[in-house]
Tab-separated table of C-alpha atoms and ligand atoms in Angstrom:
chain	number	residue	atom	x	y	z
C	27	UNK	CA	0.000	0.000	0.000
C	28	UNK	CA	1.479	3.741	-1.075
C	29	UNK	CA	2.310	5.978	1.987
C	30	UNK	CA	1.304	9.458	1.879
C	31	UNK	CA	3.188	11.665	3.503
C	32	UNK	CA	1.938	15.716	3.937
C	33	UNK	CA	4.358	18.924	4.070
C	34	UNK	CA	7.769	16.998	5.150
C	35	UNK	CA	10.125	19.168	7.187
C	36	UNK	CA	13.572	19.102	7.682
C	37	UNK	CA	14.234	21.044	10.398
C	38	UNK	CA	17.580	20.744	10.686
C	39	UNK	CA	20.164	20.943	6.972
C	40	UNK	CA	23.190	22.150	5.691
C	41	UNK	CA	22.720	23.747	1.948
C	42	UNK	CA	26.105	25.216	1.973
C	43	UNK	CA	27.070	27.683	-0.279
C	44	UNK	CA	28.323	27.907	-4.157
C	45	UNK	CA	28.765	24.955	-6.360
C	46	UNK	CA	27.740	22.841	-3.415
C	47	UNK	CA	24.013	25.006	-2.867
C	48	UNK	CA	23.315	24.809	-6.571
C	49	UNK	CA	24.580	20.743	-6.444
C	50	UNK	CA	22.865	19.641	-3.694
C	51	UNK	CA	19.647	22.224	-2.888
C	52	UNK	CA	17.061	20.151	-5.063
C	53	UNK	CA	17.736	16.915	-3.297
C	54	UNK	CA	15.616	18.544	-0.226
C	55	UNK	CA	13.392	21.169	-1.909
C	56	UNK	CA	12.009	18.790	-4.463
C	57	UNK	CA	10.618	16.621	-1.428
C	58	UNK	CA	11.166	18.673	1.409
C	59	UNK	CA	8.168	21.947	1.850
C	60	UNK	CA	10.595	23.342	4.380
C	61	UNK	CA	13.891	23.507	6.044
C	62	UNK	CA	15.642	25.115	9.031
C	63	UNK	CA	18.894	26.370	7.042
C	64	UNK	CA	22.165	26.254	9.160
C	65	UNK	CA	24.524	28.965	9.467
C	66	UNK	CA	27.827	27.399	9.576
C	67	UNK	CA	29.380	28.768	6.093
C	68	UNK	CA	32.643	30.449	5.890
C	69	UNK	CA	32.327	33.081	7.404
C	70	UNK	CA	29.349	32.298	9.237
C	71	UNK	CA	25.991	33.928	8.662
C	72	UNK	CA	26.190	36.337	10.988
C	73	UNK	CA	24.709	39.915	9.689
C	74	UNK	CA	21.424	40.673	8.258
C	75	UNK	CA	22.744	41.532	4.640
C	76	UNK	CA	24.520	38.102	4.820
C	77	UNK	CA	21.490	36.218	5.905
C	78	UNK	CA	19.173	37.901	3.151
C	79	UNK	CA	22.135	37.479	0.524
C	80	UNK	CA	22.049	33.711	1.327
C	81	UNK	CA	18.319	33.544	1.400
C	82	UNK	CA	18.521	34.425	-2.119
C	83	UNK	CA	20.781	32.322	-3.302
C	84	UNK	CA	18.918	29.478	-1.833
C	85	UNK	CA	15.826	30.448	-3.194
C	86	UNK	CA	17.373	31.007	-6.532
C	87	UNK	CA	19.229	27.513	-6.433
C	88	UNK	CA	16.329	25.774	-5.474
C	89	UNK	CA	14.207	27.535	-7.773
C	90	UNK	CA	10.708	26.086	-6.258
C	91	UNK	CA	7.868	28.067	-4.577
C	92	UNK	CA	6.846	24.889	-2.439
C	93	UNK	CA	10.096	24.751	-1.032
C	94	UNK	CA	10.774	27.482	2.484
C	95	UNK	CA	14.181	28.016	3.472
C	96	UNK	CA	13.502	29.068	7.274
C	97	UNK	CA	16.890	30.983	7.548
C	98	UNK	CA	19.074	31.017	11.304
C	99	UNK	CA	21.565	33.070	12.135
C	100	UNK	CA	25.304	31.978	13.581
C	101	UNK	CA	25.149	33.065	17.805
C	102	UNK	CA	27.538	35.965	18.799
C	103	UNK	CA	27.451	36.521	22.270
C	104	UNK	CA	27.456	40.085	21.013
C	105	UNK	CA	24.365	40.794	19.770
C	106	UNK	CA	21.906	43.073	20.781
C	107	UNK	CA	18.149	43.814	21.305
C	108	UNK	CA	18.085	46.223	18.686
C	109	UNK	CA	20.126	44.414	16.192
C	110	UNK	CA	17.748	41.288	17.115
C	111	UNK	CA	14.683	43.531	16.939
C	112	UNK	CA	15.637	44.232	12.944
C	113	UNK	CA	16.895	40.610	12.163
C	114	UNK	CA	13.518	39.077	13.778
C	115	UNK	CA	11.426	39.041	10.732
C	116	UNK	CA	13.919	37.234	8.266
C	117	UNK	CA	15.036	34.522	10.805
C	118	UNK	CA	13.249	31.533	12.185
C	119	UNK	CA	16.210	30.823	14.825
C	120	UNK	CA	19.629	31.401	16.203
C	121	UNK	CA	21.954	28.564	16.227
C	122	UNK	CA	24.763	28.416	18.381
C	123	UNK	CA	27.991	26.353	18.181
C	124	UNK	CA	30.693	25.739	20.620
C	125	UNK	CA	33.531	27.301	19.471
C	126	UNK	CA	35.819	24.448	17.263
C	127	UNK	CA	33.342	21.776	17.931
C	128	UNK	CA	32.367	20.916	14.457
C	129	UNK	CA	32.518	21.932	10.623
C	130	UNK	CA	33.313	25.615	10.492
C	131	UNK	CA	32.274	26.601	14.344
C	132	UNK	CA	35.374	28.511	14.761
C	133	UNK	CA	33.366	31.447	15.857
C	134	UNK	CA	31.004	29.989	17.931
C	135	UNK	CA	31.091	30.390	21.936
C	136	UNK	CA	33.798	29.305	23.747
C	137	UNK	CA	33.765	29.081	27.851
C	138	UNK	CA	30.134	28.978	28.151
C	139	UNK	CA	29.784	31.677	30.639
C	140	UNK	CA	25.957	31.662	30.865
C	141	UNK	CA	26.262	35.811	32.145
C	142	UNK	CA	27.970	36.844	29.296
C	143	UNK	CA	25.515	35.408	27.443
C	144	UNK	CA	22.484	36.605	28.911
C	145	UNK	CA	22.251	39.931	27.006
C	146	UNK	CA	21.861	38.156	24.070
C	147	UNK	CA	20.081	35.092	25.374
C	148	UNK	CA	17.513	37.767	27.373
C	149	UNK	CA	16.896	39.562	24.095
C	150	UNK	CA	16.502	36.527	22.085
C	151	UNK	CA	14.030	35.307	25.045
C	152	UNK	CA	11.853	39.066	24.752
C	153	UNK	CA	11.253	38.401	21.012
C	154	UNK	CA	10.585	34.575	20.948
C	155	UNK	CA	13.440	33.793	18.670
C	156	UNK	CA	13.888	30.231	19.538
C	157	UNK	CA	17.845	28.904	20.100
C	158	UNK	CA	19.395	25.957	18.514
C	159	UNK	CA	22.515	24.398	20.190
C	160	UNK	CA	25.204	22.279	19.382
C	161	UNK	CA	25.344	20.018	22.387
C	162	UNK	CA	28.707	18.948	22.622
C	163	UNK	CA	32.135	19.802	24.584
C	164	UNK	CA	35.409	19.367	23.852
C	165	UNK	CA	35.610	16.340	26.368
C	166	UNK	CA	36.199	12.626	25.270
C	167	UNK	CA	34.092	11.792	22.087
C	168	UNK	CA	31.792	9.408	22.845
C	169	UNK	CA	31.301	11.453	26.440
C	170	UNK	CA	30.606	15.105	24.605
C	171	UNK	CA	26.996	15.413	24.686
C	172	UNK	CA	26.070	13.633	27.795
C	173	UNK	CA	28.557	16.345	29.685
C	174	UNK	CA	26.890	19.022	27.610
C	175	UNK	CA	23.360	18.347	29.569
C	176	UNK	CA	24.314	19.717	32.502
C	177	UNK	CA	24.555	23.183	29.919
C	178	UNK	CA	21.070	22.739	28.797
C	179	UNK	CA	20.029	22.349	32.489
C	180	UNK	CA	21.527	25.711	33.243
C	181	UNK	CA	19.953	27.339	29.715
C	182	UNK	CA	16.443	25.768	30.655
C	183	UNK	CA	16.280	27.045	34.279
C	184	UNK	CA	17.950	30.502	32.955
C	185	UNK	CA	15.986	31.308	30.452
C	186	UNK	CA	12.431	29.894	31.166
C	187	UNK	CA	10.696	31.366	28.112
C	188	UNK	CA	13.486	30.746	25.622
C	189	UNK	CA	12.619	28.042	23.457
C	190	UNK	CA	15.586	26.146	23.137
C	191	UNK	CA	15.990	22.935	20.341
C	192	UNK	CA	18.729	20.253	21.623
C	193	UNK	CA	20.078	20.047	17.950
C	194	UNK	CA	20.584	16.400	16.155
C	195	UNK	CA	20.432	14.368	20.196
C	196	UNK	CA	22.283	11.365	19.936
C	197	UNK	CA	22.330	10.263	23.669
C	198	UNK	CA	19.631	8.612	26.640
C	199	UNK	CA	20.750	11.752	28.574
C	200	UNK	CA	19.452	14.171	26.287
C	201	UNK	CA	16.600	12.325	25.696
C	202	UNK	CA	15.544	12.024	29.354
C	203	UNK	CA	15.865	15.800	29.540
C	204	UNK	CA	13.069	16.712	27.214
C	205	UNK	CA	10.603	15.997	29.922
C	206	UNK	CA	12.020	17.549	32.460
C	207	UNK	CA	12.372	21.117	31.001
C	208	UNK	CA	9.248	22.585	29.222
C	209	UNK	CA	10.945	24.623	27.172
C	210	UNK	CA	13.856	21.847	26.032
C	211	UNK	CA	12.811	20.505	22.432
C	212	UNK	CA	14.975	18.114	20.186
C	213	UNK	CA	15.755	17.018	16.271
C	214	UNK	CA	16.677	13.528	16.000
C	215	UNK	CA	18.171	12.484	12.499
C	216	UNK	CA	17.097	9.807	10.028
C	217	UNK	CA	21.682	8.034	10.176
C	218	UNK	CA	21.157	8.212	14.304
C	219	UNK	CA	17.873	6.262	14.257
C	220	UNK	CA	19.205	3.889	12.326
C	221	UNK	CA	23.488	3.537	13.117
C	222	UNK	CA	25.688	3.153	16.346
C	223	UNK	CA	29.490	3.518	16.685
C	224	UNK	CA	29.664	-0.175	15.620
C	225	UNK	CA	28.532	0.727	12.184
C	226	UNK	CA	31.024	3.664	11.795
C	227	UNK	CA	34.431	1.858	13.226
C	228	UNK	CA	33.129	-1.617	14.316
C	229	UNK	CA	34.351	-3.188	10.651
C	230	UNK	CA	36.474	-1.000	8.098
C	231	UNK	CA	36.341	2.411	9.034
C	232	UNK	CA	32.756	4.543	7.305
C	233	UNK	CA	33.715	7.817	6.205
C	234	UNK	CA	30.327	8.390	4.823
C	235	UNK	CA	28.738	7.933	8.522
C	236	UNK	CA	31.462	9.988	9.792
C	237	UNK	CA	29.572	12.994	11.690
C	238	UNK	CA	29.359	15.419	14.942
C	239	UNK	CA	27.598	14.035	16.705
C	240	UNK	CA	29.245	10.938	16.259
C	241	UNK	CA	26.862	7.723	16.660
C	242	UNK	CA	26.611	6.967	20.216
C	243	UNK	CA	25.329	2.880	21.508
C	244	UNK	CA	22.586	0.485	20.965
C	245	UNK	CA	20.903	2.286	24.074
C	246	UNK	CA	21.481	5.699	23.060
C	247	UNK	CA	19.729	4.438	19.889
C	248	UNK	CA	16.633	2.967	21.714
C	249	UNK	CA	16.100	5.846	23.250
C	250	UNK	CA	16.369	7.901	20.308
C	251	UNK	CA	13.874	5.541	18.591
C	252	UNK	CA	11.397	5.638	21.183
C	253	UNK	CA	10.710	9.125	21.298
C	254	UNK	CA	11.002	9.610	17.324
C	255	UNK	CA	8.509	6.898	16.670
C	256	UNK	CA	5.850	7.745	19.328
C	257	UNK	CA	6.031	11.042	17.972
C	258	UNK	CA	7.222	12.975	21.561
C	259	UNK	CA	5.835	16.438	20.643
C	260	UNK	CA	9.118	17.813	21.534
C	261	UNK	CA	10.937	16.191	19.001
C	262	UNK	CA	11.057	16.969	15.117
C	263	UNK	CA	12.766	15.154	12.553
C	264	UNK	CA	16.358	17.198	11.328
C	265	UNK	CA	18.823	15.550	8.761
C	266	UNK	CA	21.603	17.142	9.782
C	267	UNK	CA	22.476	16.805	5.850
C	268	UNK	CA	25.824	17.831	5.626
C	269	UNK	CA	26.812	17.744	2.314
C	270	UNK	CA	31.043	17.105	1.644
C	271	UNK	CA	32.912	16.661	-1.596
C	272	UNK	CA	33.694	13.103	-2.511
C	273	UNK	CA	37.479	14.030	-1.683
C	274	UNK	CA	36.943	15.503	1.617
C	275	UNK	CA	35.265	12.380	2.954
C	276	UNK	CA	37.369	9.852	1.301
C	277	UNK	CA	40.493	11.336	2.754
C	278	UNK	CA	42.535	10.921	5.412
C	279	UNK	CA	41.011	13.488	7.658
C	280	UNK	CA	37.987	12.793	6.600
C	281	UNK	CA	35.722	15.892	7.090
C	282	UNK	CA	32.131	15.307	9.197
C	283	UNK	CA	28.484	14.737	7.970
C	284	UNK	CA	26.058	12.540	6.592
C	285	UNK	CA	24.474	13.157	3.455
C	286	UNK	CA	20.968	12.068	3.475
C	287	UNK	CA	18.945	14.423	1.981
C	288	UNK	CA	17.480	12.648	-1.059
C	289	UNK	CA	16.828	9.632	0.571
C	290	UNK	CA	15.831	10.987	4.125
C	291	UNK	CA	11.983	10.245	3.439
C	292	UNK	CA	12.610	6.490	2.001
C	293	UNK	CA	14.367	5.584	5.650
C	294	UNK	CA	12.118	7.252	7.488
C	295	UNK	CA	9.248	5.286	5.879
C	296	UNK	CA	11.371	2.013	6.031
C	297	UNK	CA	12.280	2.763	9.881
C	298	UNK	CA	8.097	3.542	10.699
C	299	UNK	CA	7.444	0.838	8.686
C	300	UNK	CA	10.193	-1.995	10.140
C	301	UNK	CA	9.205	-1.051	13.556
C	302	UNK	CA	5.080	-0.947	14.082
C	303	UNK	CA	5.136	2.560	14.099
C	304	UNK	CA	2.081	4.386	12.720
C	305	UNK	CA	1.563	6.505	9.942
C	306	UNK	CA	0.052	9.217	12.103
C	307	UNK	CA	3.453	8.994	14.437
C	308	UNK	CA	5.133	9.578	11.011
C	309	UNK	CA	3.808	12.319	9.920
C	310	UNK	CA	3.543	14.036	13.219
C	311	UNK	CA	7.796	13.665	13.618
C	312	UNK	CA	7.983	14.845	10.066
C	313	UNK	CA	5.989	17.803	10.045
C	314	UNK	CA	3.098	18.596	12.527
C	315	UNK	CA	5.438	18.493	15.602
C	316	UNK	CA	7.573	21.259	13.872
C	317	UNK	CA	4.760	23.345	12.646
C	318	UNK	CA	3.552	23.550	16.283
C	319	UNK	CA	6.665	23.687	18.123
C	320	UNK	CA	8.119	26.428	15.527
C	321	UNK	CA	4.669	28.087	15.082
C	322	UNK	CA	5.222	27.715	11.217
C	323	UNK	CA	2.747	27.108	8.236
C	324	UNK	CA	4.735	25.529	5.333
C	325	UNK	CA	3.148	25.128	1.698
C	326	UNK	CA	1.418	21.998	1.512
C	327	UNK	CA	3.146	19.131	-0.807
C	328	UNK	CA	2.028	15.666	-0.403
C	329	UNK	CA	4.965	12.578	-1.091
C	330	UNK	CA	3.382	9.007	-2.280
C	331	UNK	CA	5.784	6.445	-0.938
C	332	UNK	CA	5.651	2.716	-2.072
C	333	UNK	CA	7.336	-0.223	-1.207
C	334	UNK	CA	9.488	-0.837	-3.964
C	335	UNK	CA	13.353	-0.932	-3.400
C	336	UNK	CA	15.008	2.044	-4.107
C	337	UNK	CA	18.726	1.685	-5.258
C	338	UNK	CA	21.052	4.808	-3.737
C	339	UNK	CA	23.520	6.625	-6.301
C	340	UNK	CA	26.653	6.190	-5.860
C	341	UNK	CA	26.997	9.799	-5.792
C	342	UNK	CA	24.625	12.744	-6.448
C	343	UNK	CA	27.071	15.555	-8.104
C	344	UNK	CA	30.487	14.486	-6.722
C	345	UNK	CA	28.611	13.954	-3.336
C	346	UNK	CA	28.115	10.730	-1.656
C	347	UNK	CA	25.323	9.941	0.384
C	348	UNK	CA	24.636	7.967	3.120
C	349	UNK	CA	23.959	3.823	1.525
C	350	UNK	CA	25.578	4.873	-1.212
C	351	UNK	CA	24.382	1.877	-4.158
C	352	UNK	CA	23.005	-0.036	-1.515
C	353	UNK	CA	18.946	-0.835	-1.927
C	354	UNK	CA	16.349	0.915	0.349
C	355	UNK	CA	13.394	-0.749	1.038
C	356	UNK	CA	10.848	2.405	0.004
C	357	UNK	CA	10.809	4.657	-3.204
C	358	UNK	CA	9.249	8.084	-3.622
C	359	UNK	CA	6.342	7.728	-6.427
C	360	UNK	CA	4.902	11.021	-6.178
C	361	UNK	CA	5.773	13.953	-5.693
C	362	UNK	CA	2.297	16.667	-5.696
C	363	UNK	CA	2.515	20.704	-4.852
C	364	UNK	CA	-0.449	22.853	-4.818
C	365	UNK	CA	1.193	23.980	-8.170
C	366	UNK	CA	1.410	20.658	-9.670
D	5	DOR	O1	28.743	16.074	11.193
D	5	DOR	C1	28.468	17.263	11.182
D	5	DOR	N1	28.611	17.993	10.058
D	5	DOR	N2	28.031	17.830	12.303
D	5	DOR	C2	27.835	19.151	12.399
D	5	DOR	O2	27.468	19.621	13.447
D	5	DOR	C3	28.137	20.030	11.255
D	5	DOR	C4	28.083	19.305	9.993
D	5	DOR	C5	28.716	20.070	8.833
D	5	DOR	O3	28.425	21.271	8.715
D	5	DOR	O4	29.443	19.479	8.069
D	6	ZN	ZN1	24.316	20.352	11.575
């Protein structure tokens, strides 16, 4: 039986910039009706000229009026409630990155001194621009986001009315604290639902499911599964695409991220699907959760699924994505817009 899925949202991708954006921007806007766009290019999106600038290019790379880039803009510790007051209208969210903790965060925070922040953090709180974080510290890998919870703890109790998404939660720990702090929300992505360590440096080493946050264990995946598939209403589907060349995976040094973007749906369905999860459940962690947690009202598009296996490309323009000519259980059949 064909699976319909309505308005899918991504609510957490990397588009990049250049040769990549124009490469890589259909493989979400064709079947994506919306996307939270991160900030992390070189040098980050951090000024209102660069954030509209990119929002164009986006919107002319994708090219499709059923597709919304919901644009964020890189944290500074700097800004203000004025600058905040003018930016409010073109930006969905603020991410903010550790300083050095992942691909081009070299600006991000570093110390995490929760009074220097609260200018900016107050500001962002008076105008309901919701935060995005990077969850990790600079301790031992696996260890990283599970010592980065005591940080949300002191962000939640801080700054009560701040909505604040745990970004791309990889660990029991962060899933235990969505229901303790109302205003703690999470993305979980399609490679952590699925993978654990095992499956990136268990056999020969995976640079294509090399990413930050790297795969965590079975338990950590459990836990991740049972709040994705019961559709918690604090948790939204977000790929976490993050596009790479060919080269700069297959390297030695290979650079972080999991592509996923054009085949983000078919897993999803395949995970739902595999594991008794319903339809409703699906749709709610693709889209409705989002809409309500974000307060957002995307352009409808409706994706027919079937269950016919899907072979992956072995690349998609010099990129290679995540089960790269492997078979996936589900194929997109259908693609309709109000347009179409
Ligand atoms: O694996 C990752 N890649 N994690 C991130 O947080 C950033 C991303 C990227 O931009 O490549
Ligand atoms: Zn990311």
């Amino acid at each position: 039986m064909p699976l319909t899925i309505n308005t899918p949202l991504d609510m957490h991708l990397h588009l990049r910039d250049e040769a990549m954006l124009h490469n890589i921007a259909k493989a979400s806007s064709d079947t994506f009706s919306g996307a939270i766009i991160m900030p992390n290019l070189v040098p980050p999106v951090s000024s209102k000229e660069a954030l509209i600038a990119y929002k164009q290019r986006i919107l002319l790379a994708t090219n499709d009026n059923s597709f919304t880039p919901y644009m964020t803009l890189f944290f500074k510790p700097s800004y203000d409630k004025i600058f905040l007051a003018s930016i409010k209208d073109e930006i969905t969210a603020i991410k903010l990155y550790p300083a050095g903790i992942t691909t081009n965060s070299e600006e991000g925070v570093s110390g995490f001194d929760i009074e220097a922040l609260r200018p900016a953090l107050e500001a962002m709180s008076d105008l309901e621009i919701p935060l995005c974080v990077h969850g990790e510290t600079n301790g031992f890998v696996m260890d990283r986001e599970a010592e980065f919870a005591s940080i949300y703890e002191d962000l939640a109790s801080a700054f009560p009315n701040l909505k604040i998404i745990m970004e791309h939660i990889t660990t029991k720990s962060s899933v235990d604290l969505l229901d303790k702090y109302p205003n703690l929300y999470a993305t979980i992505t399609i490679h952590h639902l699925l993978i654990t360590l095992d499956d990136v440096a268990g056999g020969m080493l995976q640079p294509h499911l090399f990413c930050k946050p790297i795969a965590k264990r079975p338990e950590d995946r459990d836990a991740l599964r049972k709040v994705a598939l019961s559709a918690h209403p604090k948790v939204m589907f977000g790929s976490d695409s993050a596009p790479h060349p060919k080269e700069a995976k297959e390297a030695c040094g290979c650079a972080a991220g999991v592509f996923t973007a054009p085949i983000a749906l078919q897993l999803l369905a395949e995970l739902f699907d595999t594991q008794d999860a319903s339809q409703e459940n699906l749709q709610a962690f693709i889209s409705g959760n989002a809409q309500a947690i974000y307060g957002i009202a995307p352009t409808d598009k409706v994706i027919t699924l079937e269950k016919t296996p899907f072979k992956v490309p072995s690349d998609y323009n010099g990129v290679v994505p995540m089960y790269a000519n492997e078979e996936i259980a589900y194929s997109i059949k259908e693609i309709q817009t109000s347009q179409s």
